[in-house]
Amino acid sequence: MVPTFMIMPSMACQASCKYCFGPYQGPMMSKDIMTQSAEFIKGVANQTQPSAIRIIFHGGEPLLLPLDRWRFLLTSLCESLTDYPLSFSVQSNLWRFDEEYAQLFAKFHVHVASSLDGPEIICDAQRGDGYFQKTMAGIRLAQRYGLLSGVIATITDQSKDQVQEVVNFFDKEELSVLLHEAQTGKRPGAESYTINPKDFGEALLRVLPWYVDDAQHIFIRNYHQFASGLLRGNPRVCSLRDCLGMFLAIAPDGNISSCQRFAGLREYVLGNVRSKPSLEQLFDSEPALRQKDREERVRKECAECGFVHICHGGCYHNAVFAGDGIIDPQCVSIRMIYSYLQEKMLDELTAQCEPKYRQLGMR
């Protein structure tokens, strides 16, 4: 498996999202670690010989890194990885995204994604006053430069009954969106925003008929990820797959983990870019072996579930921090959506085949 690399230029974040489950405090990446990261990625690429290298810049808030260091980071990566086509993207609240950042990202073909929870009144109630206006300004600028790829909208216990209003907003704005569930957060009071898995599943199912029949300008990635699982046996999202090896996340101090959500947690460090570890060394580390063991335990504990091969126990991070360490609590919503889609697909197939059955005298 060829990993996607995640680089975290900053662990800090200036927003105050009330349910935040990710890192929002910590250092910025030094130029030395940037150089070491580029060399580490080159080593892994030479080992795996990918057709292209995908790099996602995450956080924290990556644009807290000053512009001159961004220029250094992108240049270092391009100079070190000349033998491979590169694909860059960044996940940002876009508060610091201005003409200079836009011009730099356009030069290096960095696609931009953001996080926005729907209309202003809903978004700011969850992410803090002023969040909507600042992020929408960044979205407009990214659209003007042709850089915007989509947004993530978090559905919480507070907004679950407004999910139709949320998707109506994105349809009107013609924005691709991924609806994300609020899990157990790290900020004080975050638990009041955590959504029950059944409620999240019901929210997605309420919106689905509208999306199929009436939506005009919106692409909701969740449904296509689930459909890909059912039709191809290959869900296009890490949280529904055995994810060890899909990503290698590099924190500002050079520590490597299997996902950016584990950044800053020493018990999940696979290695450090300074030592230029091989993939074998990373995946033989104690945290990686724990993750492999979890994948095996999921196959055993979920052996009777018809969706285990396209669910894999859900998100590993969710399983560790919100579940029993094995099964993601969102297993409930995952089964709800897979079951609904499977039933609808079978109904449609039966309806299309019924005339042929009658013509052949079959029942």
mmCIF file of C-alpha atoms in Angstrom:
data_model
loop_
_atom_site.group_PDB
_atom_site.id
_atom_site.type_symbol
_atom_site.label_atom_id
_atom_site.label_comp_id
_atom_site.label_asym_id
_atom_site.label_seq_id
_atom_site.Cartn_x
_atom_site.Cartn_y
_atom_site.Cartn_z
ATOM 1 C CA MET A 1 0.000 0.000 0.000
ATOM 2 C CA VAL A 2 1.274 3.454 -0.928
ATOM 3 C CA PRO A 3 0.484 5.895 1.901
ATOM 4 C CA THR A 4 -0.911 9.385 1.614
ATOM 5 C CA PHE A 5 1.273 11.732 3.622
ATOM 6 C CA MET A 6 -0.190 14.239 6.053
ATOM 7 C CA ILE A 7 2.012 17.119 7.147
ATOM 8 C CA MET A 8 0.943 19.204 10.123
ATOM 9 C CA PRO A 9 2.657 22.602 9.868
ATOM 10 C CA SER A 10 0.970 23.776 13.070
ATOM 11 C CA MET A 11 -0.686 22.008 15.982
ATOM 12 C CA ALA A 12 -2.270 25.269 17.160
ATOM 13 C CA CYS A 13 -5.640 26.626 16.020
ATOM 14 C CA GLN A 14 -7.141 30.065 16.587
ATOM 15 C CA ALA A 15 -10.765 28.897 16.308
ATOM 16 C CA SER A 16 -12.820 27.799 19.316
ATOM 17 C CA CYS A 17 -15.030 25.006 17.950
ATOM 18 C CA LYS A 18 -16.912 23.736 20.959
ATOM 19 C CA TYR A 19 -16.748 20.048 20.045
ATOM 20 C CA CYS A 20 -13.135 20.005 18.792
ATOM 21 C CA PHE A 21 -11.681 16.486 18.885
ATOM 22 C CA GLY A 22 -8.360 17.293 17.221
ATOM 23 C CA PRO A 23 -5.201 19.067 18.288
ATOM 24 C CA TYR A 24 -5.651 22.798 18.782
ATOM 25 C CA GLN A 25 -2.600 23.662 20.881
ATOM 26 C CA GLY A 26 1.080 23.158 20.180
ATOM 27 C CA PRO A 27 4.128 24.168 18.139
ATOM 28 C CA MET A 28 4.767 25.027 14.501
ATOM 29 C CA MET A 29 7.066 23.031 12.240
ATOM 30 C CA SER A 30 10.651 24.253 11.894
ATOM 31 C CA LYS A 31 12.483 24.445 8.572
ATOM 32 C CA ASP A 32 14.760 21.616 9.722
ATOM 33 C CA ILE A 33 11.798 19.283 10.262
ATOM 34 C CA MET A 34 10.353 20.370 6.907
ATOM 35 C CA THR A 35 13.582 19.328 5.195
ATOM 36 C CA GLN A 36 13.723 16.067 7.150
ATOM 37 C CA SER A 37 10.067 15.381 6.271
ATOM 38 C CA ALA A 38 10.730 15.846 2.564
ATOM 39 C CA GLU A 39 13.656 13.413 2.749
ATOM 40 C CA PHE A 40 11.575 10.897 4.699
ATOM 41 C CA ILE A 41 8.785 11.044 2.119
ATOM 42 C CA LYS A 42 11.371 10.591 -0.632
ATOM 43 C CA GLY A 43 12.695 7.485 1.098
ATOM 44 C CA VAL A 44 9.239 5.949 1.394
ATOM 45 C CA ALA A 45 8.488 6.838 -2.239
ATOM 46 C CA ASN A 46 11.709 5.206 -3.425
ATOM 47 C CA GLN A 47 10.701 2.118 -1.455
ATOM 48 C CA THR A 48 7.118 1.927 -2.771
ATOM 49 C CA GLN A 49 7.548 3.478 -6.261
ATOM 50 C CA PRO A 50 4.138 5.207 -6.377
ATOM 51 C CA SER A 51 2.690 6.553 -9.612
ATOM 52 C CA ALA A 52 2.129 9.829 -7.720
ATOM 53 C CA ILE A 53 2.553 11.213 -4.191
ATOM 54 C CA ARG A 54 -0.379 12.759 -2.377
ATOM 55 C CA ILE A 55 0.328 15.175 0.478
ATOM 56 C CA ILE A 56 -2.357 16.718 2.695
ATOM 57 C CA PHE A 57 -1.528 19.642 4.996
ATOM 58 C CA HIS A 58 -3.557 19.410 8.184
ATOM 59 C CA GLY A 59 -3.559 20.647 11.748
ATOM 60 C CA GLY A 60 -4.335 22.264 14.081
ATOM 61 C CA GLU A 61 -4.662 25.173 11.692
ATOM 62 C CA PRO A 62 -1.968 24.889 9.009
ATOM 63 C CA LEU A 63 -2.215 28.504 7.849
ATOM 64 C CA LEU A 64 -0.933 29.729 11.204
ATOM 65 C CA LEU A 65 2.437 28.833 9.691
ATOM 66 C CA PRO A 66 3.879 32.097 8.277
ATOM 67 C CA LEU A 67 3.848 32.545 4.519
ATOM 68 C CA ASP A 68 7.636 32.445 4.151
ATOM 69 C CA ARG A 69 7.792 29.036 5.842
ATOM 70 C CA TRP A 70 4.961 27.798 3.635
ATOM 71 C CA ARG A 71 7.011 28.836 0.625
ATOM 72 C CA PHE A 72 10.016 26.986 2.045
ATOM 73 C CA LEU A 73 7.939 23.867 2.781
ATOM 74 C CA LEU A 74 6.388 23.624 -0.669
ATOM 75 C CA THR A 75 9.694 24.335 -2.397
ATOM 76 C CA SER A 76 11.501 21.706 -0.295
ATOM 77 C CA LEU A 77 8.929 19.063 -1.150
ATOM 78 C CA CYS A 78 9.036 19.841 -4.867
ATOM 79 C CA GLU A 79 12.835 19.857 -4.977
ATOM 80 C CA SER A 80 13.149 16.582 -3.058
ATOM 81 C CA LEU A 81 10.439 14.713 -4.959
ATOM 82 C CA THR A 82 11.262 15.615 -8.553
ATOM 83 C CA ASP A 83 10.855 11.991 -9.715
ATOM 84 C CA TYR A 84 7.156 11.857 -8.805
ATOM 85 C CA PRO A 85 3.996 13.749 -9.739
ATOM 86 C CA LEU A 86 2.784 15.587 -6.621
ATOM 87 C CA SER A 87 -0.750 16.288 -5.415
ATOM 88 C CA PHE A 88 -1.127 18.888 -2.644
ATOM 89 C CA SER A 89 -4.201 19.789 -0.588
ATOM 90 C CA VAL A 90 -4.798 21.655 2.661
ATOM 91 C CA GLN A 91 -7.575 21.463 5.262
ATOM 92 C CA SER A 92 -7.983 24.922 6.818
ATOM 93 C CA ASN A 93 -10.503 27.253 8.417
ATOM 94 C CA LEU A 94 -9.134 29.809 5.893
ATOM 95 C CA TRP A 95 -9.141 32.736 8.320
ATOM 96 C CA ARG A 96 -5.602 33.685 7.222
ATOM 97 C CA PHE A 97 -6.136 32.813 3.581
ATOM 98 C CA ASP A 98 -5.476 36.005 1.601
ATOM 99 C CA GLU A 99 -4.247 36.987 -1.862
ATOM 100 C CA GLU A 100 -0.643 36.057 -1.033
ATOM 101 C CA TYR A 101 -1.591 32.580 0.178
ATOM 102 C CA ALA A 102 -3.927 32.172 -2.795
ATOM 103 C CA GLN A 103 -1.183 33.082 -5.264
ATOM 104 C CA LEU A 104 1.310 30.747 -3.568
ATOM 105 C CA PHE A 105 -1.161 27.846 -3.510
ATOM 106 C CA ALA A 106 -2.130 28.466 -7.120
ATOM 107 C CA LYS A 107 1.557 28.360 -8.089
ATOM 108 C CA PHE A 108 2.042 24.988 -6.379
ATOM 109 C CA HIS A 109 -1.441 23.663 -7.263
ATOM 110 C CA VAL A 110 -2.526 23.246 -3.636
ATOM 111 C CA HIS A 111 -6.229 22.385 -3.464
ATOM 112 C CA VAL A 112 -8.111 23.922 -0.545
ATOM 113 C CA ALA A 113 -10.761 22.346 1.701
ATOM 114 C CA SER A 114 -12.401 23.937 4.704
ATOM 115 C CA SER A 115 -14.772 23.277 7.596
ATOM 116 C CA LEU A 116 -18.151 24.978 7.852
ATOM 117 C CA ASP A 117 -21.231 23.722 9.680
ATOM 118 C CA GLY A 118 -23.893 25.279 7.455
ATOM 119 C CA PRO A 119 -25.722 28.632 7.757
ATOM 120 C CA GLU A 120 -24.205 31.333 9.952
ATOM 121 C CA ILE A 121 -26.523 30.897 12.929
ATOM 122 C CA ILE A 122 -25.899 27.140 13.087
ATOM 123 C CA CYS A 123 -22.190 27.362 12.332
ATOM 124 C CA ASP A 124 -21.325 30.079 14.834
ATOM 125 C CA ALA A 125 -23.368 28.416 17.585
ATOM 126 C CA GLN A 126 -20.977 25.454 17.315
ATOM 127 C CA ARG A 127 -17.732 26.979 16.103
ATOM 128 C CA GLY A 128 -17.780 30.382 17.801
ATOM 129 C CA ASP A 129 -18.948 33.896 16.919
ATOM 130 C CA GLY A 130 -17.509 35.209 13.675
ATOM 131 C CA TYR A 131 -16.354 31.834 12.370
ATOM 132 C CA PHE A 132 -18.830 31.776 9.467
ATOM 133 C CA GLN A 133 -17.969 35.162 8.011
ATOM 134 C CA LYS A 134 -14.205 34.634 8.168
ATOM 135 C CA THR A 135 -14.360 31.149 6.671
ATOM 136 C CA MET A 136 -16.823 32.124 3.941
ATOM 137 C CA ALA A 137 -14.496 34.965 2.914
ATOM 138 C CA GLY A 138 -11.720 32.404 2.510
ATOM 139 C CA ILE A 139 -14.012 30.056 0.588
ATOM 140 C CA ARG A 140 -14.958 32.840 -1.834
ATOM 141 C CA LEU A 141 -11.299 33.652 -2.454
ATOM 142 C CA ALA A 142 -10.414 29.972 -2.970
ATOM 143 C CA GLN A 143 -13.292 29.678 -5.439
ATOM 144 C CA ARG A 144 -12.065 32.726 -7.320
ATOM 145 C CA TYR A 145 -8.657 31.087 -7.750
ATOM 146 C CA GLY A 146 -10.211 27.713 -8.673
ATOM 147 C CA LEU A 147 -8.650 26.018 -5.637
ATOM 148 C CA LEU A 148 -11.663 24.958 -3.540
ATOM 149 C CA SER A 149 -12.330 21.209 -3.342
ATOM 150 C CA GLY A 150 -15.064 21.062 -0.687
ATOM 151 C CA VAL A 151 -15.975 21.418 2.974
ATOM 152 C CA ILE A 152 -16.575 19.309 6.051
ATOM 153 C CA ALA A 153 -19.721 20.028 8.080
ATOM 154 C CA THR A 154 -19.950 18.609 11.584
ATOM 155 C CA ILE A 155 -23.373 17.447 12.753
ATOM 156 C CA THR A 156 -23.727 17.684 16.525
ATOM 157 C CA ASP A 157 -26.376 16.881 19.081
ATOM 158 C CA GLN A 158 -27.290 20.569 18.860
ATOM 159 C CA SER A 159 -27.713 20.644 15.054
ATOM 160 C CA LYS A 160 -29.042 17.137 14.312
ATOM 161 C CA ASP A 161 -32.620 18.402 13.839
ATOM 162 C CA GLN A 162 -31.417 21.102 11.429
ATOM 163 C CA VAL A 163 -29.566 18.810 9.032
ATOM 164 C CA GLN A 164 -31.961 19.607 6.168
ATOM 165 C CA GLU A 165 -31.285 23.306 6.670
ATOM 166 C CA VAL A 166 -27.561 22.552 6.625
ATOM 167 C CA VAL A 167 -27.619 20.670 3.316
ATOM 168 C CA ASN A 168 -30.013 23.217 1.770
ATOM 169 C CA PHE A 169 -27.369 25.845 2.493
ATOM 170 C CA PHE A 170 -24.629 23.851 0.767
ATOM 171 C CA ASP A 171 -26.913 23.114 -2.181
ATOM 172 C CA LYS A 172 -27.587 26.833 -2.581
ATOM 173 C CA GLU A 173 -23.875 27.619 -2.312
ATOM 174 C CA GLU A 174 -22.998 24.774 -4.725
ATOM 175 C CA LEU A 175 -20.460 23.276 -2.320
ATOM 176 C CA SER A 176 -19.348 19.659 -2.078
ATOM 177 C CA VAL A 177 -19.688 18.533 1.538
ATOM 178 C CA LEU A 178 -18.830 15.674 3.860
ATOM 179 C CA LEU A 179 -21.183 15.397 6.843
ATOM 180 C CA HIS A 180 -19.144 14.467 9.896
ATOM 181 C CA GLU A 181 -20.393 13.304 13.265
ATOM 182 C CA ALA A 182 -19.289 15.113 16.436
ATOM 183 C CA GLN A 183 -17.442 12.583 18.562
ATOM 184 C CA THR A 184 -16.078 12.997 22.074
ATOM 185 C CA GLY A 185 -14.138 16.268 21.981
ATOM 186 C CA LYS A 186 -11.162 17.545 23.946
ATOM 187 C CA ARG A 187 -12.470 20.991 24.919
ATOM 188 C CA PRO A 188 -14.361 21.509 28.204
ATOM 189 C CA GLY A 189 -18.095 21.053 27.613
ATOM 190 C CA ALA A 190 -17.586 19.198 24.328
ATOM 191 C CA GLU A 191 -19.685 16.272 25.534
ATOM 192 C CA SER A 192 -22.896 18.287 25.103
ATOM 193 C CA TYR A 193 -22.200 18.380 21.347
ATOM 194 C CA THR A 194 -21.421 14.676 20.934
ATOM 195 C CA ILE A 195 -24.104 13.127 18.747
ATOM 196 C CA ASN A 196 -25.602 9.741 19.500
ATOM 197 C CA PRO A 197 -24.701 7.322 16.653
ATOM 198 C CA LYS A 198 -28.363 6.411 16.079
ATOM 199 C CA ASP A 199 -29.271 10.101 15.834
ATOM 200 C CA PHE A 200 -26.493 10.667 13.318
ATOM 201 C CA GLY A 201 -27.676 7.729 11.211
ATOM 202 C CA GLU A 202 -31.243 8.987 11.286
ATOM 203 C CA ALA A 203 -30.096 12.481 10.280
ATOM 204 C CA LEU A 204 -28.292 11.105 7.222
ATOM 205 C CA LEU A 205 -31.264 8.953 6.267
ATOM 206 C CA ARG A 206 -33.693 11.883 6.546
ATOM 207 C CA VAL A 207 -31.650 13.834 4.008
ATOM 208 C CA LEU A 208 -31.030 10.984 1.555
ATOM 209 C CA PRO A 209 -34.416 11.021 -0.298
ATOM 210 C CA TRP A 210 -34.101 14.782 -0.809
ATOM 211 C CA TYR A 211 -30.545 14.327 -2.078
ATOM 212 C CA VAL A 212 -31.641 11.702 -4.627
ATOM 213 C CA ASP A 213 -34.777 13.473 -5.837
ATOM 214 C CA ASP A 214 -34.438 17.220 -5.321
ATOM 215 C CA ALA A 215 -30.853 18.365 -4.734
ATOM 216 C CA GLN A 216 -29.526 20.528 -7.554
ATOM 217 C CA HIS A 217 -25.962 21.663 -6.897
ATOM 218 C CA ILE A 218 -24.623 19.632 -3.990
ATOM 219 C CA PHE A 219 -22.378 16.571 -3.750
ATOM 220 C CA ILE A 220 -22.653 14.841 -0.349
ATOM 221 C CA ARG A 221 -19.653 12.554 -0.170
ATOM 222 C CA ASN A 222 -20.987 10.271 2.586
ATOM 223 C CA TYR A 223 -23.571 8.597 0.363
ATOM 224 C CA HIS A 224 -21.111 7.953 -2.444
ATOM 225 C CA GLN A 225 -18.615 6.450 -0.006
ATOM 226 C CA PHE A 226 -21.231 4.025 1.287
ATOM 227 C CA ALA A 227 -22.466 3.223 -2.228
ATOM 228 C CA SER A 228 -18.907 2.490 -3.313
ATOM 229 C CA GLY A 229 -18.647 0.057 -0.422
ATOM 230 C CA LEU A 230 -21.803 -1.794 -1.403
ATOM 231 C CA LEU A 231 -21.229 -1.818 -5.163
ATOM 232 C CA ARG A 232 -17.458 -2.176 -5.360
ATOM 233 C CA GLY A 233 -16.541 -3.601 -1.975
ATOM 234 C CA ASN A 234 -14.217 -0.613 -1.599
ATOM 235 C CA PRO A 235 -15.458 2.302 0.543
ATOM 236 C CA ARG A 236 -13.580 5.421 -0.484
ATOM 237 C CA VAL A 237 -12.907 6.605 3.037
ATOM 238 C CA CYS A 238 -10.378 5.549 5.668
ATOM 239 C CA SER A 239 -12.956 5.203 8.469
ATOM 240 C CA LEU A 240 -14.554 2.226 6.684
ATOM 241 C CA ARG A 241 -11.325 0.402 5.893
ATOM 242 C CA ASP A 242 -8.339 -1.191 7.605
ATOM 243 C CA CYS A 243 -6.504 2.117 7.632
ATOM 244 C CA LEU A 244 -3.033 1.204 8.888
ATOM 245 C CA GLY A 245 -0.726 2.165 6.043
ATOM 246 C CA MET A 246 -3.203 4.424 4.268
ATOM 247 C CA PHE A 247 -1.705 7.529 5.890
ATOM 248 C CA LEU A 248 1.504 8.636 7.523
ATOM 249 C CA ALA A 249 1.011 11.845 9.500
ATOM 250 C CA ILE A 250 4.015 14.013 10.385
ATOM 251 C CA ALA A 251 3.642 16.320 13.389
ATOM 252 C CA PRO A 252 5.613 19.584 13.838
ATOM 253 C CA ASP A 253 8.222 17.772 15.963
ATOM 254 C CA GLY A 254 8.744 15.144 13.253
ATOM 255 C CA ASN A 255 6.870 12.366 15.035
ATOM 256 C CA ILE A 256 5.014 10.035 12.700
ATOM 257 C CA SER A 257 1.611 8.510 13.430
ATOM 258 C CA SER A 258 -0.899 6.531 11.405
ATOM 259 C CA CYS A 259 -3.401 9.438 11.402
ATOM 260 C CA GLN A 260 -3.274 13.137 12.192
ATOM 261 C CA ARG A 261 -5.829 12.588 14.939
ATOM 262 C CA PHE A 262 -3.139 10.779 16.937
ATOM 263 C CA ALA A 263 -0.627 13.619 16.595
ATOM 264 C CA GLY A 264 0.772 14.766 19.930
ATOM 265 C CA LEU A 265 -0.011 11.438 21.644
ATOM 266 C CA ARG A 266 3.287 9.704 22.376
ATOM 267 C CA GLU A 267 1.714 6.272 22.782
ATOM 268 C CA TYR A 268 0.750 6.412 19.089
ATOM 269 C CA VAL A 269 4.117 7.517 17.672
ATOM 270 C CA LEU A 270 5.435 5.072 15.051
ATOM 271 C CA GLY A 271 8.774 6.822 14.553
ATOM 272 C CA ASN A 272 10.365 10.174 13.721
ATOM 273 C CA VAL A 273 11.460 11.630 10.397
ATOM 274 C CA ARG A 274 14.900 12.423 11.834
ATOM 275 C CA SER A 275 15.748 8.715 11.891
ATOM 276 C CA LYS A 276 14.348 8.148 8.369
ATOM 277 C CA PRO A 277 12.551 4.912 9.304
ATOM 278 C CA SER A 278 11.496 2.416 6.642
ATOM 279 C CA LEU A 279 7.883 1.298 6.304
ATOM 280 C CA GLU A 280 8.849 -2.031 7.868
ATOM 281 C CA GLN A 281 10.251 -0.251 10.917
ATOM 282 C CA LEU A 282 7.169 1.935 11.249
ATOM 283 C CA PHE A 283 4.725 -0.941 10.961
ATOM 284 C CA ASP A 284 6.731 -3.131 13.349
ATOM 285 C CA SER A 285 6.484 -0.444 16.054
ATOM 286 C CA GLU A 286 4.399 -1.166 19.137
ATOM 287 C CA PRO A 287 1.586 1.299 18.250
ATOM 288 C CA ALA A 288 1.303 -0.185 14.746
ATOM 289 C CA LEU A 289 1.166 -3.716 16.149
ATOM 290 C CA ARG A 290 -1.668 -2.617 18.473
ATOM 291 C CA GLN A 291 -3.545 -1.261 15.482
ATOM 292 C CA LYS A 292 -2.983 -4.489 13.515
ATOM 293 C CA ASP A 293 -4.253 -6.469 16.501
ATOM 294 C CA ARG A 294 -7.370 -4.302 16.592
ATOM 295 C CA GLU A 295 -8.011 -5.042 12.909
ATOM 296 C CA GLU A 296 -7.790 -8.790 13.610
ATOM 297 C CA ARG A 297 -10.100 -8.522 16.622
ATOM 298 C CA VAL A 298 -12.676 -6.645 14.533
ATOM 299 C CA ARG A 299 -12.742 -9.488 12.006
ATOM 300 C CA LYS A 300 -13.404 -11.967 14.805
ATOM 301 C CA GLU A 301 -15.909 -9.935 16.834
ATOM 302 C CA CYS A 302 -17.854 -8.794 13.758
ATOM 303 C CA ALA A 303 -17.654 -12.066 11.834
ATOM 304 C CA GLU A 304 -21.446 -12.445 11.802
ATOM 305 C CA CYS A 305 -22.046 -8.925 10.437
ATOM 306 C CA GLY A 306 -22.760 -8.769 6.730
ATOM 307 C CA PHE A 307 -21.012 -5.418 6.435
ATOM 308 C CA VAL A 308 -17.722 -6.109 8.224
ATOM 309 C CA HIS A 309 -15.817 -6.302 4.923
ATOM 310 C CA ILE A 310 -16.958 -2.763 4.025
ATOM 311 C CA CYS A 311 -16.894 -1.301 7.527
ATOM 312 C CA HIS A 312 -13.892 -2.902 9.300
ATOM 313 C CA GLY A 313 -15.155 -1.783 12.694
ATOM 314 C CA GLY A 314 -15.263 1.891 11.728
ATOM 315 C CA CYS A 315 -12.725 4.559 12.627
ATOM 316 C CA TYR A 316 -9.809 3.386 14.774
ATOM 317 C CA HIS A 317 -9.522 6.751 16.533
ATOM 318 C CA ASN A 318 -13.227 6.732 17.382
ATOM 319 C CA ALA A 319 -12.926 3.163 18.666
ATOM 320 C CA VAL A 320 -10.057 4.145 20.975
ATOM 321 C CA PHE A 321 -11.382 7.427 22.353
ATOM 322 C CA ALA A 322 -15.152 6.966 22.189
ATOM 323 C CA GLY A 323 -15.605 3.207 22.161
ATOM 324 C CA ASP A 324 -14.161 0.017 23.628
ATOM 325 C CA GLY A 325 -10.901 0.196 21.692
ATOM 326 C CA ILE A 326 -12.197 -2.235 19.065
ATOM 327 C CA ILE A 327 -15.510 -1.022 17.619
ATOM 328 C CA ASP A 328 -16.291 2.544 16.591
ATOM 329 C CA PRO A 329 -19.562 3.614 18.306
ATOM 330 C CA GLN A 330 -20.653 4.865 14.879
ATOM 331 C CA CYS A 331 -21.054 1.206 13.936
ATOM 332 C CA VAL A 332 -24.739 1.846 14.672
ATOM 333 C CA SER A 333 -25.084 4.589 12.059
ATOM 334 C CA ILE A 334 -22.894 2.718 9.572
ATOM 335 C CA ARG A 335 -25.150 -0.356 9.698
ATOM 336 C CA MET A 336 -28.249 1.825 9.423
ATOM 337 C CA ILE A 337 -27.036 3.481 6.223
ATOM 338 C CA TYR A 338 -25.645 0.334 4.604
ATOM 339 C CA SER A 339 -28.887 -1.544 5.373
ATOM 340 C CA TYR A 340 -31.064 1.231 3.964
ATOM 341 C CA LEU A 341 -29.039 1.578 0.760
ATOM 342 C CA GLN A 342 -28.873 -2.179 0.271
ATOM 343 C CA GLU A 343 -32.650 -2.500 0.621
ATOM 344 C CA LYS A 344 -33.297 0.381 -1.788
ATOM 345 C CA MET A 345 -30.883 -1.040 -4.364
ATOM 346 C CA LEU A 346 -32.554 -4.447 -4.177
ATOM 347 C CA ASP A 347 -36.019 -2.872 -4.486
ATOM 348 C CA GLU A 348 -34.943 -0.946 -7.564
ATOM 349 C CA LEU A 349 -33.317 -3.978 -9.148
ATOM 350 C CA THR A 350 -36.415 -6.077 -8.478
ATOM 351 C CA ALA A 351 -38.672 -3.392 -9.975
ATOM 352 C CA GLN A 352 -36.563 -3.275 -13.121
ATOM 353 C CA CYS A 353 -36.464 -7.058 -13.452
ATOM 354 C CA GLU A 354 -40.153 -7.726 -12.717
ATOM 355 C CA PRO A 355 -41.425 -7.014 -16.276
ATOM 356 C CA LYS A 356 -38.843 -9.411 -17.681
ATOM 357 C CA TYR A 357 -39.844 -12.056 -15.152
ATOM 358 C CA ARG A 358 -43.488 -11.759 -16.214
ATOM 359 C CA GLN A 359 -42.535 -11.896 -19.883
ATOM 360 C CA LEU A 360 -40.689 -15.159 -19.243
ATOM 361 C CA GLY A 361 -43.507 -16.525 -17.121
ATOM 362 C CA MET A 362 -41.410 -16.381 -13.971
ATOM 363 C CA ARG A 363 -42.376 -15.216 -10.533
#
